[in-house]
Every structure is written in C-alpha cells, then in structure tokens.
JSON list of C-alpha atoms and ligand atoms in Angstrom, two decimals:
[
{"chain": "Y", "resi": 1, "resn": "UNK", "atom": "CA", "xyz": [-71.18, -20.07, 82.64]},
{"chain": "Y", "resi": 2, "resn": "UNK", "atom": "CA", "xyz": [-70.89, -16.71, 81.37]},
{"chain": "Y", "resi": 3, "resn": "UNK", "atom": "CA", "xyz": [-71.70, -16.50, 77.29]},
{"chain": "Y", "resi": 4, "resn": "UNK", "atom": "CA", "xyz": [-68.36, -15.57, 76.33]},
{"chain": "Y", "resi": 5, "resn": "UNK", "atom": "CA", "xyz": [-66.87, -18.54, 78.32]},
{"chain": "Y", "resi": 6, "resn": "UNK", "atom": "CA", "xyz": [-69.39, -20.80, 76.37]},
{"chain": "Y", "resi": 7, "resn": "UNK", "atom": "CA", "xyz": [-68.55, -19.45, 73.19]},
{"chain": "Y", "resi": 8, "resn": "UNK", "atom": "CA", "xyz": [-64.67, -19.87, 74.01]},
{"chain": "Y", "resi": 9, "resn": "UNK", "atom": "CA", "xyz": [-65.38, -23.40, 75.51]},
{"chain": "Y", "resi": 10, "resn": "UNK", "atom": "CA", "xyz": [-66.46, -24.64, 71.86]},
{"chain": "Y", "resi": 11, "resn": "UNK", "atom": "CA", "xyz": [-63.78, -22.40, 69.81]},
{"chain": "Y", "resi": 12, "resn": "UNK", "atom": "CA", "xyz": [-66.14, -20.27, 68.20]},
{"chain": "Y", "resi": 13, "resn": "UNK", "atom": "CA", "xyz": [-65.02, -16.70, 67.73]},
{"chain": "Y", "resi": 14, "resn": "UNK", "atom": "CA", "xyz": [-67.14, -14.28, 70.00]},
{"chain": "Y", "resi": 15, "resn": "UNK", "atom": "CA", "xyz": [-69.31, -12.88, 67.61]},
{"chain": "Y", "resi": 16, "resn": "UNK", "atom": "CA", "xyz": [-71.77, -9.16, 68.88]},
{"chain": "Y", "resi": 17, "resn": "UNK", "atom": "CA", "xyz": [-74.44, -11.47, 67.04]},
{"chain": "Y", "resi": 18, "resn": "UNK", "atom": "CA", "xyz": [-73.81, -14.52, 68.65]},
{"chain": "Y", "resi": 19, "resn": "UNK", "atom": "CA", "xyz": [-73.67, -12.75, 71.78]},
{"chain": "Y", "resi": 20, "resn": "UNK", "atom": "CA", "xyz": [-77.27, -11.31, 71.16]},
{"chain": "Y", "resi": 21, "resn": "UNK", "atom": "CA", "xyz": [-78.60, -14.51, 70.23]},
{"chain": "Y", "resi": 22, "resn": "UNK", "atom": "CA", "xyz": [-77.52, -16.83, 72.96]},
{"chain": "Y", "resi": 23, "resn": "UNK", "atom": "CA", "xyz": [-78.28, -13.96, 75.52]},
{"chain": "Y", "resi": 24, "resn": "UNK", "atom": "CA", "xyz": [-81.85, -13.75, 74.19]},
{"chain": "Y", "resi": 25, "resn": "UNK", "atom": "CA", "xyz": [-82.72, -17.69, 74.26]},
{"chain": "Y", "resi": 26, "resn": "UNK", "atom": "CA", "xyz": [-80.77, -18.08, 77.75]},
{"chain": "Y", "resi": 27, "resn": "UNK", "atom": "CA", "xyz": [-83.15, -15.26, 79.53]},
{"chain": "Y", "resi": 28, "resn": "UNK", "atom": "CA", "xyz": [-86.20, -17.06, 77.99]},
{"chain": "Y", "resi": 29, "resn": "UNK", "atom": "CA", "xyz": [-87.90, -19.49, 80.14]},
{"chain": "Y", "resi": 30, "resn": "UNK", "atom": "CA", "xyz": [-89.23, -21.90, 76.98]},
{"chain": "Y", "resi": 31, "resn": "UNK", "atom": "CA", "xyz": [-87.27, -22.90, 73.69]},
{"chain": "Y", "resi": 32, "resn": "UNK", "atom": "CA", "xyz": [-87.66, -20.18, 71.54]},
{"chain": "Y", "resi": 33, "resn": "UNK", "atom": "CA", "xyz": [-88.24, -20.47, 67.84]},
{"chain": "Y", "resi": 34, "resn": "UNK", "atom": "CA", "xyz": [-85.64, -18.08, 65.05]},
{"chain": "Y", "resi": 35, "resn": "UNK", "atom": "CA", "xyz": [-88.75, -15.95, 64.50]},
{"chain": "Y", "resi": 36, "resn": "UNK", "atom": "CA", "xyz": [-89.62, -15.18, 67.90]},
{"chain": "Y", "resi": 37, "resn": "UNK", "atom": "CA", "xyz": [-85.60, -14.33, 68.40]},
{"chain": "Y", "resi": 38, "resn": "UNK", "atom": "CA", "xyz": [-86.10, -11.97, 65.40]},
{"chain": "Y", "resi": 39, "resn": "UNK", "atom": "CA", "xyz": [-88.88, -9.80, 66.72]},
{"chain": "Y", "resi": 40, "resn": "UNK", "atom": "CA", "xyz": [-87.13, -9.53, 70.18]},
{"chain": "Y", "resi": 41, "resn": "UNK", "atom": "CA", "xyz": [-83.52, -8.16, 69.00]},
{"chain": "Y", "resi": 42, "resn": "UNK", "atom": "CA", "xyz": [-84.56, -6.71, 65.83]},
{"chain": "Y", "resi": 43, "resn": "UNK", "atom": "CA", "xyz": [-84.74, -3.38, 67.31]},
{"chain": "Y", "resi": 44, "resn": "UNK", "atom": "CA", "xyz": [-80.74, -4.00, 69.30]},
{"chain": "Y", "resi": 45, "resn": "UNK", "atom": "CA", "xyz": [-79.08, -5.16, 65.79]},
{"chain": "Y", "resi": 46, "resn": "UNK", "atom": "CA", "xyz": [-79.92, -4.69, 62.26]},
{"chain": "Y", "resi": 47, "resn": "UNK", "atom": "CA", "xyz": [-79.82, -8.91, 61.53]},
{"chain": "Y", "resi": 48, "resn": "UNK", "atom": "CA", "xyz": [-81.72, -10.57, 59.04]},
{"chain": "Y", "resi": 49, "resn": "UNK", "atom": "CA", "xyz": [-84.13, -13.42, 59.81]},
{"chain": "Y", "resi": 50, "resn": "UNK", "atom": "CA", "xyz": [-81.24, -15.86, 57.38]},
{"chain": "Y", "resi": 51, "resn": "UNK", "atom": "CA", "xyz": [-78.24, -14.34, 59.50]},
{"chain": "Y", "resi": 52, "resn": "UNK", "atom": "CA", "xyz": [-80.45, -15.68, 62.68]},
{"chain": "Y", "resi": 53, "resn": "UNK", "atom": "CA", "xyz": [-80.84, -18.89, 60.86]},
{"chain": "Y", "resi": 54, "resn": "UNK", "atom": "CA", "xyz": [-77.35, -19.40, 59.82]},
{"chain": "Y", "resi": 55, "resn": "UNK", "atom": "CA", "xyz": [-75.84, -18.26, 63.49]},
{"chain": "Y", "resi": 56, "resn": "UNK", "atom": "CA", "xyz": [-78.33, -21.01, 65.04]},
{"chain": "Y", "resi": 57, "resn": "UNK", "atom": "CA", "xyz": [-77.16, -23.57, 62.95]},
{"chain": "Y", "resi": 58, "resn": "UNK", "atom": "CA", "xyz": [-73.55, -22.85, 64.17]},
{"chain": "Y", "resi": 59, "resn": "UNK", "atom": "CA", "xyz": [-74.20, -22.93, 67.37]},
{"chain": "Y", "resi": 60, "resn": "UNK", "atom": "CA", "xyz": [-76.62, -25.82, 67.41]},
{"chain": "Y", "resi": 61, "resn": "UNK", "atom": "CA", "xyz": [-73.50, -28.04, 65.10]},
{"chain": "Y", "resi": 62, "resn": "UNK", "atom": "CA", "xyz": [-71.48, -26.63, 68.37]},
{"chain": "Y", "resi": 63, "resn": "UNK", "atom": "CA", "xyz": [-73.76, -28.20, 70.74]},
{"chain": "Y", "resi": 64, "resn": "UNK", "atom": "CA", "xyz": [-74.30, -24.85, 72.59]},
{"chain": "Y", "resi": 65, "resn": "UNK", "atom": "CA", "xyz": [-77.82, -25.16, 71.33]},
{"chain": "Y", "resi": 66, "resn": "UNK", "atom": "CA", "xyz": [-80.58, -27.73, 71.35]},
{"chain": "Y", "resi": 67, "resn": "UNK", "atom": "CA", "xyz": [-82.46, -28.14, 68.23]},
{"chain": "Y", "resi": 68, "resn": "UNK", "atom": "CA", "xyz": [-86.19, -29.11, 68.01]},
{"chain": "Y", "resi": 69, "resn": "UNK", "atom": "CA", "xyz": [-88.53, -29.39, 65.46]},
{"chain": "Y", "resi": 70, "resn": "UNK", "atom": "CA", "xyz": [-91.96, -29.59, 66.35]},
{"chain": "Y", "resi": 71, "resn": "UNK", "atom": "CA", "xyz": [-94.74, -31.69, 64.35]},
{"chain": "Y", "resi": 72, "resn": "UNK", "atom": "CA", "xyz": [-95.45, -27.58, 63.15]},
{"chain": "Y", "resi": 73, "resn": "UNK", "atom": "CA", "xyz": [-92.34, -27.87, 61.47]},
{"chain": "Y", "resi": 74, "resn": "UNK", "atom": "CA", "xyz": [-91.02, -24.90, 63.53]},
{"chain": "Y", "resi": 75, "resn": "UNK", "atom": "CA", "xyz": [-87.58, -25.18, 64.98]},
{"chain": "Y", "resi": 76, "resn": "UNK", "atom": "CA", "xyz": [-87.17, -24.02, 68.59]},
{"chain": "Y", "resi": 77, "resn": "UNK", "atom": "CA", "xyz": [-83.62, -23.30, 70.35]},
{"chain": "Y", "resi": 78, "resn": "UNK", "atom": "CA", "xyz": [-82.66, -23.65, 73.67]},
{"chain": "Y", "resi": 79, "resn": "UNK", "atom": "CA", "xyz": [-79.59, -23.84, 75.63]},
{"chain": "Y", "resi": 80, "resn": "UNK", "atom": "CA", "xyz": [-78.15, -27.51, 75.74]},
{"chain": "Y", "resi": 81, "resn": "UNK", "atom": "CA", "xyz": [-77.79, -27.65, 79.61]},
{"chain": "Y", "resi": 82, "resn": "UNK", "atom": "CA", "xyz": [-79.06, -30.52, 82.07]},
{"chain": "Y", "resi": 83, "resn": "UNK", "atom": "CA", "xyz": [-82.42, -28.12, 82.88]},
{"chain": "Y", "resi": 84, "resn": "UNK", "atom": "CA", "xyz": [-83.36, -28.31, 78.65]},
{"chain": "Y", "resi": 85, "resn": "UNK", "atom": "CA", "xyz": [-86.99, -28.70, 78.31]},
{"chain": "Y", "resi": 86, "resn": "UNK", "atom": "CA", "xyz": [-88.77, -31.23, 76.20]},
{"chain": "Y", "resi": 87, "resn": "UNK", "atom": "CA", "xyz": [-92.28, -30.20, 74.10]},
{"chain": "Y", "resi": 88, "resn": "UNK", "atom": "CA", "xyz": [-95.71, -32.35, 74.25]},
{"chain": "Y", "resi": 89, "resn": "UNK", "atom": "CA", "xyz": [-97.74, -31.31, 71.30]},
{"chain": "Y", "resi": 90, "resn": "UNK", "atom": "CA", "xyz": [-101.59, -31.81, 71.51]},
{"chain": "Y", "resi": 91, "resn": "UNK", "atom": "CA", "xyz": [-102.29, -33.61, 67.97]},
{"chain": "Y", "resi": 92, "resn": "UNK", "atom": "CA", "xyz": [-105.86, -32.56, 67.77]},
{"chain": "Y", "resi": 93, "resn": "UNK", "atom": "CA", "xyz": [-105.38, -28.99, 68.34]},
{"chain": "Y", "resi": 94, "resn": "UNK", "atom": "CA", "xyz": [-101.70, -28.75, 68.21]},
{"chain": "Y", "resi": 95, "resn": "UNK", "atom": "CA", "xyz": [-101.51, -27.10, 71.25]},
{"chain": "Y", "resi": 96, "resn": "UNK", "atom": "CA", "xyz": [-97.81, -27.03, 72.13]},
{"chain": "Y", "resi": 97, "resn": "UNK", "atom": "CA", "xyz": [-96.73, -27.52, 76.28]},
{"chain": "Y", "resi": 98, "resn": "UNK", "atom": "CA", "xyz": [-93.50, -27.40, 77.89]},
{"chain": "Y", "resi": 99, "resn": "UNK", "atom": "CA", "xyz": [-92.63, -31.14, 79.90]},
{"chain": "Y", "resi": 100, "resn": "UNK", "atom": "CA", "xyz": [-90.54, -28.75, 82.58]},
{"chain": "Y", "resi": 101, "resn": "UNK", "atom": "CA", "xyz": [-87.50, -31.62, 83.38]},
{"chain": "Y", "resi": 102, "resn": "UNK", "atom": "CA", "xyz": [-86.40, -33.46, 80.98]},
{"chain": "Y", "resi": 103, "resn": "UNK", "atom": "CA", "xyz": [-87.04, -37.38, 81.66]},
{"chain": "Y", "resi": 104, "resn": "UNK", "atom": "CA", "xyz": [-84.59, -39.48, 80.15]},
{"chain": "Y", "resi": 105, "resn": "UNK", "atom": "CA", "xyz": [-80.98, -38.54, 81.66]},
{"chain": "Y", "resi": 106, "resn": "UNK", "atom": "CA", "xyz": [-81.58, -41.70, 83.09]},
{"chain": "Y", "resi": 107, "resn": "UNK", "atom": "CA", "xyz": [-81.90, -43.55, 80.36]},
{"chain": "Y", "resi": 108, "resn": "UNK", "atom": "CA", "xyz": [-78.64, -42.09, 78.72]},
{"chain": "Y", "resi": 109, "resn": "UNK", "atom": "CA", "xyz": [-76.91, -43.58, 81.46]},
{"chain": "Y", "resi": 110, "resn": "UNK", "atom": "CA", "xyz": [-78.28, -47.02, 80.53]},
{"chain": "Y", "resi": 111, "resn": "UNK", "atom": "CA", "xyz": [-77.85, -46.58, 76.96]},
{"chain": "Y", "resi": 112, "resn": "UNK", "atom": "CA", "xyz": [-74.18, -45.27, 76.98]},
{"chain": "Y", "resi": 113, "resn": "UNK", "atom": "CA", "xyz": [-73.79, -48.71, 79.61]},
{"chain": "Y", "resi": 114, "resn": "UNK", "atom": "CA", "xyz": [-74.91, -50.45, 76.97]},
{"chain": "Y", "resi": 115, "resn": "UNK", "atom": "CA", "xyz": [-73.50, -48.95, 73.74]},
{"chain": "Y", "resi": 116, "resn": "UNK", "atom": "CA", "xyz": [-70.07, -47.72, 75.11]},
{"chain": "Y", "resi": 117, "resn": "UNK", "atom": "CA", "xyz": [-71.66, -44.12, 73.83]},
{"chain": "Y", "resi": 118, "resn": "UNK", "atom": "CA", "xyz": [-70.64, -41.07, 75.07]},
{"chain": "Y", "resi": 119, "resn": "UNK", "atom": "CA", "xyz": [-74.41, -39.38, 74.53]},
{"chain": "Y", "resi": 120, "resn": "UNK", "atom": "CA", "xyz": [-74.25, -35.48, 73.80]},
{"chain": "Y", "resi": 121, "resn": "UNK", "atom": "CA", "xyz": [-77.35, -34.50, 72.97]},
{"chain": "Y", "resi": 122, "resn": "UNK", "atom": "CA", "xyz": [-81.01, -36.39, 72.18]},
{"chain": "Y", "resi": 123, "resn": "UNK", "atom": "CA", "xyz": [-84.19, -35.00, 70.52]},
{"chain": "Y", "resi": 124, "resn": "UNK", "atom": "CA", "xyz": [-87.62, -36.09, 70.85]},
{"chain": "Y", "resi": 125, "resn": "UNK", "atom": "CA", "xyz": [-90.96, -34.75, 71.58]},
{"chain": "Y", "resi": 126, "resn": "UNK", "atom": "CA", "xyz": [-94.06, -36.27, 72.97]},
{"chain": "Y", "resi": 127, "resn": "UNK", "atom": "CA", "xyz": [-97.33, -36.10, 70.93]},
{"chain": "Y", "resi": 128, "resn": "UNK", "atom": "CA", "xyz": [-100.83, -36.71, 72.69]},
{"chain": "Y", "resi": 129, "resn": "UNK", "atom": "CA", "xyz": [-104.37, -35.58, 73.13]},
{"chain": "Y", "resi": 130, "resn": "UNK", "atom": "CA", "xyz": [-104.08, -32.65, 75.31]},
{"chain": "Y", "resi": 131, "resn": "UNK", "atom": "CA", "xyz": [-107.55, -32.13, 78.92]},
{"chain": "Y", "resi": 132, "resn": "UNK", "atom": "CA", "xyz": [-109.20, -29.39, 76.62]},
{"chain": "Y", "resi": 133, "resn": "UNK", "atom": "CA", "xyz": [-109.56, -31.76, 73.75]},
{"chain": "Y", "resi": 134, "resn": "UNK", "atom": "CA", "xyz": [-110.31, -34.62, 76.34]},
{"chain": "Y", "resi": 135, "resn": "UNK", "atom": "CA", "xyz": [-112.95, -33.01, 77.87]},
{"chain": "Y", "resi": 136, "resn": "UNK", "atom": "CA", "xyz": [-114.63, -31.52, 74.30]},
{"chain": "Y", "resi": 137, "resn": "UNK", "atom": "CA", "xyz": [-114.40, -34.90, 72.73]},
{"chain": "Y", "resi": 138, "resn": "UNK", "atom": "CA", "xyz": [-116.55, -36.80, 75.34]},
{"chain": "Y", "resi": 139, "resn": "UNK", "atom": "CA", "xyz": [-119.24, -33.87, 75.23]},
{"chain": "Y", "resi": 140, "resn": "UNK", "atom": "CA", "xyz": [-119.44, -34.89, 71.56]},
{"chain": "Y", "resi": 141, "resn": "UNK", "atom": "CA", "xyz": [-122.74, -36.98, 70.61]},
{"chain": "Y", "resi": 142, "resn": "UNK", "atom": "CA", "xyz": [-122.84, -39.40, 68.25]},
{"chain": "O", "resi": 1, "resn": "ZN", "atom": "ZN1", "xyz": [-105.75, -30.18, 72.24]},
{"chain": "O", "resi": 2, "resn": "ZN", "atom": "ZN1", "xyz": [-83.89, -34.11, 77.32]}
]
C-alpha cells in the first residue's frame, strides 16, 4: 500500500511530515527509534525532535505504527504489518536483536477464539542471556 493510501485508509490528513516519517521507517529494515528518524530526515525537513515525537504518537494511536519500548526505555517504530519484527534484549549486556517473524499470529487466532476479540495490535519483547555473554560467563572462574 502506497503511504498516501495508508494515511487515507485511517482518515488522517496527508501531512509532507507524515509523509517523511512513515517513508523513512518503511525503507528501514529494523524498528527504528524517534532519534534515529531525526538524524536521517533532519537534513530533508527542518522538524524538531518533539514534532517527530508528537507525529509518532498519531500515527501509532492510528495503528499505522507499532510501538515498542525496550527494557532501554527507548521507543522504536515500525510499520504495523503482518512482517513486524519483535526485539530480544540480552539482559547482561543489553545487547538488542531483531526475532525476524513475529511468533504469535497464531496465538491471536486462539485468543480472539477464545475472547470473542478482534486483536489489532500486541507488544512484547523477549529478554535473555544473549552466546557472547554465554560463552564469557562459563570462562569465568570462581
Ligand atoms: Zn549479552
Ligand atoms: Zn508480533
């Protein structure tokens, strides 16, 4: 779906900033966080870091975006589409990795059996102890 058509789809006004935004975090492969969108169009579109902010949270209360927050507190953005991607965050070095298809569409089937939900969106993120850490944690002596 073309950006404009999204942007229609929800009955949000098509915005030049919105525009920007969206097209930045739909060419990037991984969730992006507002900073990161920041440094990339800052040089396109004179737009404050808060104008990024409050355009996210617009489109993310639209369900056009995906919201999560990470155990760093950062936010990251991504388009809410059946390919969304799901973090797993290393706890000892907090090492962040991408989990490349999400794994519970499944489940929302069962759940929305169960509930009589219609599910639109869910947010999680796995936490664990990442090979590097593995490995340098058995090498340690005690
Ligand atoms: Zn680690
Ligand atoms: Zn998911």
């Amino acid at each position: 779906m073309k950006i404009e058509d999204i942007l229609k789809d929800k009955g949000l006004r098509i915005t030049k900033q919105r525009k920007l935004i969206l097209e930045t975090i739909s060419k990037e492969e991984n969730p992006i966080s507002a900073e990161e969108i920041y440094e990339i169009i800052k040089d396109k579109i004179k737009l404050d870091l808060s104008t990024i902010y409050r355009n996210l949270n617009t489109l993310e209360e639209a369900e056009i975006l995906l919201k999560t927050t990470n155990v760093d507190s950062i936010s990251y953005y991504q388009l809410n589409n059946d390919e969304h991607k799901h973090f797993i965050t290393c706890t000892s070095c907090k090492k962040r990795f991408v989990i490349e298809n999400c794994p519970v569409h499944l489940l929302e089937e069962n759940i929305e059996k169960e509930t009589g939900f219609l599910i639109n969106g869910h947010n999680f993120e796995f936490t664990g102890i990442c090979p590097d850490c593995q490995k340098k944690n058995k090498k340690k002596v005690y």
